[in-house]
Short mmCIF file of C-alpha atoms in Angstrom, two decimals:
data_model
loop_
_atom_site.label_atom_id
_atom_site.label_comp_id
_atom_site.label_asym_id
_atom_site.label_seq_id
_atom_site.Cartn_x
_atom_site.Cartn_y
_atom_site.Cartn_z
CA MET A 41 163.08 57.56 210.40
CA SER A 42 163.94 54.54 208.39
CA ALA A 43 165.67 51.18 208.46
CA SER A 44 168.89 52.90 207.44
CA HIS A 45 169.18 54.65 210.81
CA SER A 46 170.28 53.76 214.32
CA VAL A 47 169.94 55.72 217.52
CA VAL A 48 172.45 56.26 220.31
CA LEU A 49 170.61 56.10 223.62
CA VAL A 50 172.17 58.30 226.27
CA TYR A 51 171.70 59.04 229.95
CA THR A 52 171.53 62.82 229.67
CA VAL A 53 170.92 65.44 227.01
CA ALA A 54 174.41 66.90 227.59
CA HIS A 55 175.88 63.59 226.41
CA ALA A 56 173.61 63.65 223.36
CA ILE A 57 174.89 67.09 222.38
CA ARG A 58 178.50 66.08 223.06
CA ILE A 59 178.12 63.06 220.74
CA GLU A 60 176.30 65.10 218.11
CA ARG A 61 179.11 67.67 218.00
CA LEU A 62 181.90 65.10 217.99
CA LEU A 63 180.24 63.27 215.10
CA ALA A 64 179.57 66.49 213.21
CA ALA A 65 183.25 67.40 213.58
CA ARG A 66 184.06 64.14 211.77
CA GLY A 67 181.57 64.86 209.00
CA ALA A 68 178.96 62.32 210.11
CA ALA A 69 175.34 63.35 209.68
CA CYS A 70 173.32 62.99 212.87
CA ARG A 71 170.33 64.53 214.55
CA LEU A 72 168.88 64.73 218.03
CA ILE A 73 165.38 63.28 218.08
CA PRO A 74 162.88 62.30 220.76
CA VAL A 75 163.42 58.72 221.87
CA PRO A 76 161.13 56.39 219.89
CA ARG A 77 158.39 54.93 222.07
CA HIS A 78 159.57 51.34 221.83
CA LEU A 79 163.02 52.19 223.16
CA SER A 80 163.75 53.28 226.67
CA SER A 81 165.81 56.25 227.66
CA ASP A 82 166.05 58.57 230.60
CA CYS A 83 166.64 61.90 229.02
CA GLY A 84 164.00 62.08 226.33
CA VAL A 85 166.34 62.60 223.38
CA CYS A 86 168.69 60.34 221.50
CA VAL A 87 171.16 60.79 218.66
CA ARG A 88 169.97 59.45 215.31
CA ILE A 89 172.81 58.37 213.04
CA ASP A 90 173.19 56.67 209.68
CA ARG A 91 173.49 52.98 210.43
CA ALA A 92 176.73 52.92 208.44
CA ASP A 93 178.23 55.37 210.94
CA THR A 94 177.70 53.04 213.89
CA PRO A 95 181.39 51.96 214.12
CA LEU A 96 182.46 55.62 213.98
CA ALA A 97 179.93 56.51 216.67
CA ARG A 98 181.21 53.73 218.93
CA ARG A 99 184.77 54.94 218.44
CA VAL A 100 183.90 58.59 219.14
CA ILE A 101 181.93 57.66 222.25
CA ALA A 102 184.79 55.51 223.57
CA GLU A 103 187.35 58.26 222.91
CA ALA A 104 185.22 60.73 224.82
CA GLY A 105 184.96 58.28 227.73
CA LEU A 106 181.14 58.39 227.67
CA ASP A 107 178.86 55.77 229.11
CA ILE A 108 175.76 55.26 226.98
CA GLU A 109 172.69 53.10 227.34
CA GLY A 110 173.32 51.53 223.97
CA ILE A 111 172.88 51.81 220.22
CA ALA A 112 169.68 50.49 218.70
CA GLU A 113 168.70 49.98 215.09
CA LEU A 114 165.52 51.67 213.94
CA ARG A 115 163.02 49.57 212.04
CA MET B 47 172.12 103.42 227.71
CA THR B 48 170.39 103.45 231.05
CA PRO B 49 169.90 106.69 232.99
CA LEU B 50 172.69 105.48 235.28
CA ALA B 51 175.21 105.28 232.47
CA GLY B 52 175.69 109.02 231.77
CA ARG B 53 178.91 110.51 233.01
CA VAL B 54 179.48 107.79 235.53
CA LEU B 55 182.91 106.20 235.54
CA TYR B 56 182.47 102.58 236.60
CA LEU B 57 185.62 101.27 238.31
CA ASP B 58 184.11 98.35 240.19
CA ASN B 59 184.84 95.54 237.74
CA ALA B 60 186.35 93.38 240.50
CA ALA B 61 182.87 93.22 242.04
CA THR B 62 181.16 92.66 238.71
CA SER B 63 182.05 93.74 235.22
CA TRP B 64 180.11 96.47 233.43
CA PRO B 65 179.26 97.09 230.69
CA LYS B 66 178.80 93.69 229.10
CA PRO B 67 179.94 93.08 225.51
CA PRO B 68 177.52 93.33 222.58
CA GLY B 69 175.44 90.18 222.19
CA VAL B 70 175.10 89.24 225.85
CA ALA B 71 171.83 90.97 226.66
CA GLU B 72 170.55 90.01 223.20
CA ALA B 73 171.29 86.31 223.81
CA MET B 74 169.45 86.42 227.13
CA THR B 75 166.46 88.21 225.63
CA ALA B 76 166.38 85.78 222.71
CA PHE B 77 166.27 82.82 225.08
CA LEU B 78 163.39 84.28 227.05
CA ALA B 79 161.47 85.44 223.98
CA ASP B 80 162.08 82.61 221.54
CA VAL B 81 163.20 79.46 223.38
CA GLY B 82 162.14 79.50 227.00
CA ALA B 83 162.10 75.73 227.56
CA ASN B 84 163.74 73.59 230.24
CA PRO B 85 166.86 71.76 229.02
CA GLY B 86 166.89 68.01 229.52
CA ARG B 87 163.37 67.85 230.88
CA SER B 88 161.64 67.18 227.58
CA GLY B 89 162.52 65.91 224.13
CA HIS B 90 160.94 68.66 222.08
CA ARG B 91 162.94 71.04 219.95
CA ARG B 92 162.76 74.01 222.32
CA ALA B 93 164.10 71.90 225.19
CA VAL B 94 166.91 70.66 222.96
CA GLU B 95 167.69 74.22 221.89
CA ALA B 96 167.92 75.24 225.56
CA ALA B 97 170.29 72.33 226.17
CA ARG B 98 172.42 73.45 223.22
CA LEU B 99 172.73 76.95 224.70
CA VAL B 100 173.93 75.46 227.99
CA PHE B 101 176.36 73.24 226.12
CA ASP B 102 177.69 76.25 224.18
CA ALA B 103 178.57 77.83 227.53
CA ARG B 104 180.21 74.58 228.65
CA GLU B 105 182.32 74.38 225.50
CA GLY B 106 183.29 78.03 225.73
CA ILE B 107 184.52 77.70 229.31
CA ALA B 108 186.41 74.49 228.48
CA GLU B 109 188.14 76.19 225.55
CA LEU B 110 189.00 79.26 227.60
CA VAL B 111 190.76 77.31 230.36
CA GLY B 112 192.27 74.51 228.28
CA ALA B 113 189.99 71.72 229.54
CA SER B 114 189.61 68.91 227.01
CA ASP B 115 186.19 67.65 228.11
CA PRO B 116 183.29 70.15 228.30
CA LEU B 117 181.31 67.63 230.36
CA ARG B 118 183.76 68.27 233.21
CA VAL B 119 182.57 71.89 233.36
CA VAL B 120 179.76 71.89 235.91
CA PHE B 121 177.60 74.96 236.35
CA GLY B 122 176.29 76.57 239.49
CA ALA B 123 175.30 79.99 240.74
CA ASN B 124 178.77 81.49 241.22
CA ALA B 125 182.38 80.85 242.26
CA THR B 126 181.32 80.69 245.91
CA GLU B 127 179.04 77.74 245.25
CA ALA B 128 181.78 76.04 243.23
CA LEU B 129 184.32 76.52 246.05
CA ASN B 130 181.84 75.12 248.57
CA LEU B 131 181.25 72.11 246.31
CA ALA B 132 184.99 71.51 246.03
CA LEU B 133 186.05 72.12 249.64
CA VAL B 134 183.09 70.66 251.49
CA GLY B 135 183.10 67.69 249.12
CA LEU B 136 186.80 66.88 249.28
CA LEU B 137 187.76 67.49 252.92
CA ARG B 138 186.98 65.04 255.71
CA PRO B 139 187.65 65.29 259.43
CA GLY B 140 191.34 64.63 260.00
CA ASP B 141 192.36 66.02 256.59
CA ARG B 142 194.40 69.21 256.37
CA VAL B 143 194.06 71.98 253.80
CA LEU B 144 196.49 74.75 252.86
CA CYS B 145 195.46 78.22 251.72
CA SER B 146 197.06 81.66 251.52
CA SER B 147 196.43 84.63 253.78
CA MET B 148 195.00 86.55 250.80
CA GLU B 149 191.87 84.45 250.38
CA HIS B 150 188.40 85.86 249.94
CA ASN B 151 185.70 84.77 252.37
CA ALA B 152 184.39 82.48 249.60
CA VAL B 153 187.35 80.29 250.61
CA MET B 154 187.87 81.28 254.25
CA ARG B 155 184.30 80.81 255.46
CA PRO B 156 183.89 77.26 254.11
CA LEU B 157 187.33 76.42 255.51
CA ARG B 158 186.53 77.83 258.96
CA ALA B 159 183.26 75.88 258.98
CA LEU B 160 185.16 72.72 258.02
CA GLU B 161 187.67 73.46 260.77
CA GLN B 162 184.83 73.21 263.29
CA ARG B 163 184.17 69.71 261.93
CA GLY B 164 187.76 68.55 262.41
CA VAL B 165 189.55 69.63 259.22
CA GLY B 166 192.97 71.21 259.85
CA VAL B 167 193.40 74.60 258.16
CA ASP B 168 196.92 75.95 257.54
CA VAL B 169 197.07 79.54 256.33
CA VAL B 170 200.34 80.45 254.60
CA ALA B 171 201.28 84.08 255.27
CA CYS B 172 201.76 86.31 252.24
CA SER B 173 203.96 89.41 252.17
CA SER B 174 202.57 92.86 252.90
CA THR B 175 202.03 93.25 249.15
CA GLY B 176 200.01 90.05 249.07
CA GLU B 177 202.67 87.91 247.43
CA LEU B 178 203.07 84.21 248.17
CA ALA B 179 206.41 82.39 248.29
CA VAL B 180 206.17 78.84 246.95
CA ALA B 181 208.81 77.74 249.48
CA ASP B 182 206.46 78.82 252.27
CA VAL B 183 203.71 76.62 250.83
CA GLU B 184 206.10 73.68 250.73
CA ALA B 185 207.22 74.34 254.30
CA ALA B 186 203.62 74.40 255.53
CA MET B 187 202.76 70.95 254.16
CA ARG B 188 201.97 68.32 256.75
CA PRO B 189 201.46 64.57 256.42
CA ARG B 190 197.66 64.91 256.44
CA THR B 191 197.57 67.81 253.94
CA ARG B 192 195.18 66.76 251.18
CA VAL B 193 194.21 69.91 249.32
CA ILE B 194 195.81 73.26 248.48
CA VAL B 195 193.35 76.03 247.70
CA LEU B 196 194.54 79.39 246.41
CA THR B 197 193.04 82.47 244.94
CA HIS B 198 194.56 83.06 241.49
CA ALA B 199 194.59 86.78 242.19
CA SER B 200 193.61 88.84 245.20
CA ASN B 201 190.31 90.68 244.94
CA VAL B 202 191.82 93.42 247.13
CA THR B 203 195.24 94.16 245.61
CA GLY B 204 195.11 92.24 242.34
CA THR B 205 198.28 90.39 243.37
CA ILE B 206 198.67 87.31 241.15
CA LEU B 207 199.64 84.18 243.07
CA PRO B 208 202.08 81.65 241.58
CA VAL B 209 199.50 79.01 240.64
CA ALA B 210 201.61 77.13 238.09
CA ALA B 211 204.47 76.66 240.58
CA VAL B 212 202.10 75.59 243.35
CA GLY B 213 200.32 73.31 240.86
CA ARG B 214 203.61 71.53 240.16
CA LEU B 215 204.29 71.22 243.87
CA ALA B 216 200.80 69.79 244.50
CA ARG B 217 201.29 67.25 241.75
CA ASP B 218 204.73 66.23 243.06
CA ARG B 219 203.24 65.66 246.51
CA GLY B 220 200.07 63.95 245.32
CA LEU B 221 197.78 66.72 246.63
CA LEU B 222 194.71 68.13 244.91
CA PHE B 223 194.97 71.77 243.83
CA CYS B 224 191.88 74.00 243.83
CA VAL B 225 192.06 77.52 242.38
CA ASP B 226 189.63 80.37 242.94
CA ALA B 227 189.65 82.13 239.56
CA ALA B 228 186.90 84.62 240.40
CA GLN B 229 189.24 87.54 239.68
CA THR B 230 191.12 86.08 236.72
CA ALA B 231 188.94 83.94 234.43
CA GLY B 232 188.70 85.91 231.20
CA ALA B 233 191.27 88.49 232.29
CA VAL B 234 194.42 86.42 232.85
CA PRO B 235 195.35 83.38 230.73
CA ILE B 236 194.55 80.09 232.49
CA ASP B 237 195.49 76.59 231.35
CA VAL B 238 194.25 73.99 233.81
CA VAL B 239 196.58 71.33 232.40
CA ALA B 240 199.77 73.39 232.19
CA ASP B 241 199.04 75.05 235.55
CA GLY B 242 198.32 71.72 237.26
CA ILE B 243 194.87 72.83 238.43
CA ASP B 244 192.57 70.01 239.55
CA LEU B 245 189.53 72.10 240.45
CA LEU B 246 188.98 75.55 238.97
CA ALA B 247 186.19 77.64 240.46
CA PHE B 248 185.01 80.48 238.20
CA THR B 249 182.31 83.09 238.15
CA GLY B 250 180.58 84.21 234.98
CA HIS B 251 179.95 87.85 235.81
CA LYS B 252 183.43 89.34 236.25
CA GLY B 253 186.20 88.87 233.68
CA LEU B 254 184.06 86.46 231.67
CA LEU B 255 181.71 89.42 231.13
CA GLY B 256 178.52 87.40 231.52
CA PRO B 257 175.54 87.87 233.82
CA MET B 258 175.40 87.37 237.57
CA GLY B 259 174.09 84.03 238.80
CA THR B 260 176.44 82.04 236.57
CA GLY B 261 179.61 80.23 237.56
CA GLY B 262 180.92 76.76 238.10
CA LEU B 263 183.69 74.30 238.66
CA VAL B 264 186.03 72.74 236.12
CA LEU B 265 187.15 69.27 237.20
CA GLY B 266 190.56 68.05 236.09
CA ASP B 267 191.39 64.46 235.19
CA ARG B 268 192.79 63.71 238.64
CA VAL B 269 189.44 64.39 240.33
CA ASP B 270 187.33 61.25 240.54
CA PRO B 271 183.67 62.32 240.76
CA ALA B 272 183.04 59.22 242.89
CA THR B 273 185.07 60.90 245.65
CA LEU B 274 183.36 64.30 245.36
CA PRO B 275 179.77 64.28 246.62
CA PRO B 276 177.38 66.94 245.27
CA LEU B 277 176.31 69.93 247.37
CA LYS B 278 172.68 69.45 246.38
CA ARG B 279 170.61 66.64 244.98
CA GLY B 280 167.41 66.64 242.99
CA GLY B 281 165.89 66.50 239.55
CA THR B 282 168.22 66.41 236.57
CA GLY B 283 165.90 65.22 233.81
CA SER B 284 167.99 62.05 233.66
CA ARG B 285 167.55 58.67 235.42
CA SER B 286 164.08 59.81 236.40
CA SER B 287 163.13 56.31 237.50
CA GLU B 288 165.74 56.39 240.27
CA GLU B 289 165.67 58.19 243.60
CA LEU B 290 169.45 58.34 243.87
CA GLN B 291 171.42 61.19 242.29
CA PRO B 292 173.00 60.23 238.92
CA ASP B 293 176.73 59.53 239.15
CA PHE B 294 177.67 60.89 235.71
CA LEU B 295 178.80 64.38 234.72
CA PRO B 296 177.54 67.00 234.55
CA ASP B 297 174.19 65.88 236.03
CA LYS B 298 175.69 64.73 239.34
CA TYR B 299 176.40 68.36 240.29
CA GLU B 300 173.58 70.14 238.45
CA ALA B 301 170.37 69.23 240.28
CA GLY B 302 167.45 71.55 239.68
CA THR B 303 166.53 73.69 236.70
CA PRO B 304 169.63 75.60 235.61
CA ASN B 305 169.91 79.34 234.99
CA VAL B 306 169.59 78.97 231.23
CA VAL B 307 168.89 82.65 230.63
CA GLY B 308 172.15 83.43 232.44
CA LEU B 309 174.06 80.67 230.70
CA ALA B 310 172.84 81.89 227.30
CA GLY B 311 174.36 85.26 228.19
CA LEU B 312 177.51 83.61 229.49
CA ALA B 313 177.94 81.62 226.27
CA ALA B 314 177.77 84.86 224.24
CA ALA B 315 180.13 86.63 226.65
CA VAL B 316 182.73 83.85 226.61
CA ARG B 317 182.57 83.77 222.82
CA TRP B 318 183.33 87.51 222.81
CA VAL B 319 186.29 86.98 225.17
CA LEU B 320 187.61 84.09 223.05
CA ASP B 321 187.31 86.17 219.86
CA ARG B 322 189.13 89.10 221.45
CA GLY B 323 191.67 86.81 223.12
CA VAL B 324 192.48 86.68 226.82
CA ALA B 325 196.09 87.67 226.05
CA ASP B 326 194.84 90.85 224.38
CA VAL B 327 192.52 91.63 227.30
CA ARG B 328 195.48 91.14 229.61
CA ARG B 329 197.68 93.51 227.56
CA HIS B 330 194.99 96.19 227.69
CA GLU B 331 194.52 95.80 231.43
CA ILE B 332 198.26 95.86 232.12
CA ALA B 333 198.50 99.18 230.25
CA LEU B 334 195.58 100.61 232.24
CA THR B 335 197.04 99.37 235.53
CA ARG B 336 200.46 100.85 234.78
CA ARG B 337 198.85 104.20 234.00
CA LEU B 338 196.77 104.08 237.16
CA LEU B 339 199.74 103.14 239.36
CA THR B 340 201.86 105.90 237.86
CA GLY B 341 199.08 108.43 238.32
CA LEU B 342 198.40 107.50 241.93
CA ALA B 343 202.14 107.54 242.74
CA GLY B 344 202.18 111.24 241.89
CA ILE B 345 199.58 112.19 244.50
CA GLU B 346 200.64 113.35 247.98
CA GLY B 347 199.40 111.05 250.72
CA VAL B 348 198.46 108.09 248.51
CA THR B 349 199.73 104.64 249.49
CA VAL B 350 199.13 101.82 247.02
CA HIS B 351 198.71 98.41 248.68
CA GLY B 352 199.91 95.58 246.50
CA PRO B 353 202.81 94.75 244.20
CA GLY B 354 202.73 98.18 242.50
CA ASP B 355 203.75 96.39 239.31
CA ALA B 356 201.17 95.96 236.57
CA GLU B 357 202.77 92.73 235.38
CA ARG B 358 202.37 91.09 238.78
CA GLN B 359 198.75 91.98 239.38
CA THR B 360 195.35 92.22 237.77
CA ALA B 361 193.75 95.57 236.97
CA THR B 362 192.58 95.82 240.59
CA VAL B 363 194.38 98.55 242.53
CA SER B 364 193.87 99.25 246.23
CA PHE B 365 195.05 102.43 247.92
CA THR B 366 194.59 104.58 250.97
CA LEU B 367 194.87 108.32 251.46
CA ALA B 368 196.79 109.45 254.54
CA GLY B 369 194.53 110.60 257.34
CA ARG B 370 191.35 109.92 255.39
CA ASP B 371 188.70 107.29 255.95
CA PRO B 372 188.31 105.16 252.78
CA ALA B 373 184.53 105.34 253.16
CA GLU B 374 184.67 109.14 253.09
CA VAL B 375 186.94 109.12 250.03
CA GLY B 376 184.59 106.70 248.27
CA LEU B 377 181.64 108.97 248.95
CA LEU B 378 183.50 112.02 247.61
CA LEU B 379 184.56 110.08 244.51
CA GLU B 380 180.93 109.30 243.78
CA GLU B 381 179.27 112.55 244.80
CA GLU B 382 181.80 115.00 243.39
CA HIS B 383 183.32 113.05 240.52
CA ASP B 384 180.81 110.33 239.51
CA VAL B 385 183.50 107.68 240.02
CA LEU B 386 182.07 104.39 241.27
CA CYS B 387 184.43 102.10 243.15
CA ARG B 388 184.41 99.88 246.23
CA VAL B 389 185.82 100.82 249.62
CA GLY B 390 186.23 98.86 252.84
CA LEU B 391 187.22 95.24 253.40
CA HIS B 392 186.01 93.66 250.14
CA CYS B 393 184.81 90.43 251.85
CA ALA B 394 188.46 89.58 252.51
CA PRO B 395 189.41 90.32 256.13
CA ALA B 396 192.38 87.91 256.00
CA ALA B 397 193.82 89.81 253.05
CA HIS B 398 193.43 93.18 254.78
CA ARG B 399 195.15 91.82 257.90
CA THR B 400 198.01 90.70 255.65
CA LEU B 401 198.26 94.15 254.10
CA GLY B 402 197.93 95.98 257.41
CA THR B 403 194.75 97.72 256.27
CA PHE B 404 192.33 95.99 258.67
CA PRO B 405 189.76 97.14 259.81
CA SER B 406 189.35 100.40 257.89
CA GLY B 407 190.14 98.84 254.53
CA THR B 408 191.13 100.50 251.28
CA ILE B 409 189.76 102.30 248.27
CA ARG B 410 189.69 99.90 245.34
CA PHE B 411 189.76 100.94 241.70
CA ALA B 412 189.05 98.09 239.31
CA PRO B 413 189.12 99.10 235.65
CA GLY B 414 187.95 96.54 233.10
CA VAL B 415 188.29 95.62 229.47
CA PHE B 416 186.07 98.54 228.38
CA THR B 417 187.88 101.13 230.53
CA THR B 418 190.03 103.60 228.56
CA ALA B 419 193.26 105.47 229.32
CA GLU B 420 191.17 108.66 229.50
CA ASP B 421 188.96 107.04 232.13
CA VAL B 422 192.03 106.21 234.21
CA ASP B 423 193.28 109.80 233.90
CA ARG B 424 189.89 111.04 235.06
CA ALA B 425 189.99 108.74 238.08
CA VAL B 426 193.49 109.87 239.00
CA ALA B 427 192.46 113.52 238.65
CA ALA B 428 189.51 112.86 240.98
CA VAL B 429 191.78 111.37 243.63
CA ARG B 430 194.21 114.27 243.24
CA SER B 431 191.39 116.74 243.71
CA ILE B 432 190.22 114.98 246.90
CA ALA B 433 193.80 114.67 248.20
CA GLY B 434 194.34 118.34 247.55
CA GLY B 435 197.56 118.33 245.62
CA THR B 436 200.47 116.52 244.03
CA ARG B 437 203.65 115.11 245.45
#
C-alpha cells in the first residue's frame, strides 16, 4: 500500500466484488484487500484503487446504485 | 460412472437433472479441497475466493435471465424457499393473490397457509391440457388483488403458461408478478425484463444442471426490498455491530453461512448452460418431446395429458395407460426395462384435478439435455412392451 492508493469501504463483500468487476471492465486496476486497521468497515475487505481512479470509482458506484461507507485515501 | 449408471435410462429430469455437465462436480470438489472458507466472514484470501465463487453464480443467473444487477439475485436452498420468501413477504391480510390451477405445492401450500391468515386466494382454472387463458386471469382480478403468481411450466404436463402476456397485464394493472421457474430456468428462454417478471423463483438442480440445495429469487426493479421482509434473519458477515438485519442486497435475504459448495457447482453449471445456449437446449428438448409424443401416440391404451405439442410444453410428458395403475407401470418400467421416471401426483394435486387424473396420477417421462433420440425410442419401446401392443 502506498500514498498513491485509496480504498473503497463497503458494507458487504458482495458489493466489493461487484465494484471490483465493474472497475476491471473499465480497465481500472483494483484489488480486494483486508480493511486497514485504522479504517472501519463491516465486511472485512475493501477495494483498493489507484487514487487517480477515484472519480471513475465514484461514477461506477453511482451507476450501479450502490451505497458505500466511503472512499478513504491511504497514507 | 457410478454403479447405478449402467444401463439405466434416467427420465426424471423434472425432479432433478442427471447427469450434470462436466465441470460441476470438479468445481464443488475444488472448493472443498482448495478453498473451503466462509465468504464474507473474514478478509483473508480464501474467504474472498469463496465470495468470488458465490458472485460468479450470481452473475451467471443474472445473465441467464436478463437481470441487469447481479446483487438482485438472492440465494437460498431452492425454489420453494424463494417462493415462500416472495409470497409470505409480499402478502398481507386483506390482500388478494391470483394463481393458476396448475401450480405445484411450492406455491399452493404457502398460499393456503396465507389464506388462513386472511389473504384472499383466487385460483384461475386452466384447461384439461393445463393451458391458461390470459382473459381468464384478467376476469379474475379483484380490487384487492396485489400479486399474480404463476408457474412458468407445469411440472406434471410441461404445459408452458403465457408469462409474457400475464406480465404485461400485471404491469398494466400495477400488480406484482411472481413466476415459479423451477421447471424452466435453463431449459426455456427467460427474460425478466421483456416478460415483465418482478420476482423469479428458480432452483439450481433442474434445468440449470447444478447441485441440489441451490436456488433463489431474482428481484426486478419494481420490487422495493423495504417492502419485502426476509424469511430468516441472522449473521451475514456485514454490519456485525448491529443486531438488526442489514437492509441492503443481497445480505438482507442471505442470513447464515451459504451453501458455497453448491453455489460453486451452480456457477459451473450455469456457465455450461450459457455456453451451450438456452435456445439450443430448448431446440434439443423440443425434438426429444416431439419424438416421445409421436411414439406414445402409437401405443394402444396410452393417453397423453397435456398440450401434446412439443412447442407448447417443456420436455416433461405425462401419460396414463388404460386400465393400469401408474404405480404398477412405473414399477414395471424400472424392474423390466431399467427406465427411471416418476409416477403419481408429483406434489401438484391442483394440477392433477385440472387434468382429471386425481388421485391416481400419471406416469411422467422427463428427458433432459443429455437424453438422446435413442433413449426416447427405448422408453417408448418399454411402454409398448408393457401395454402389450400398438394401435
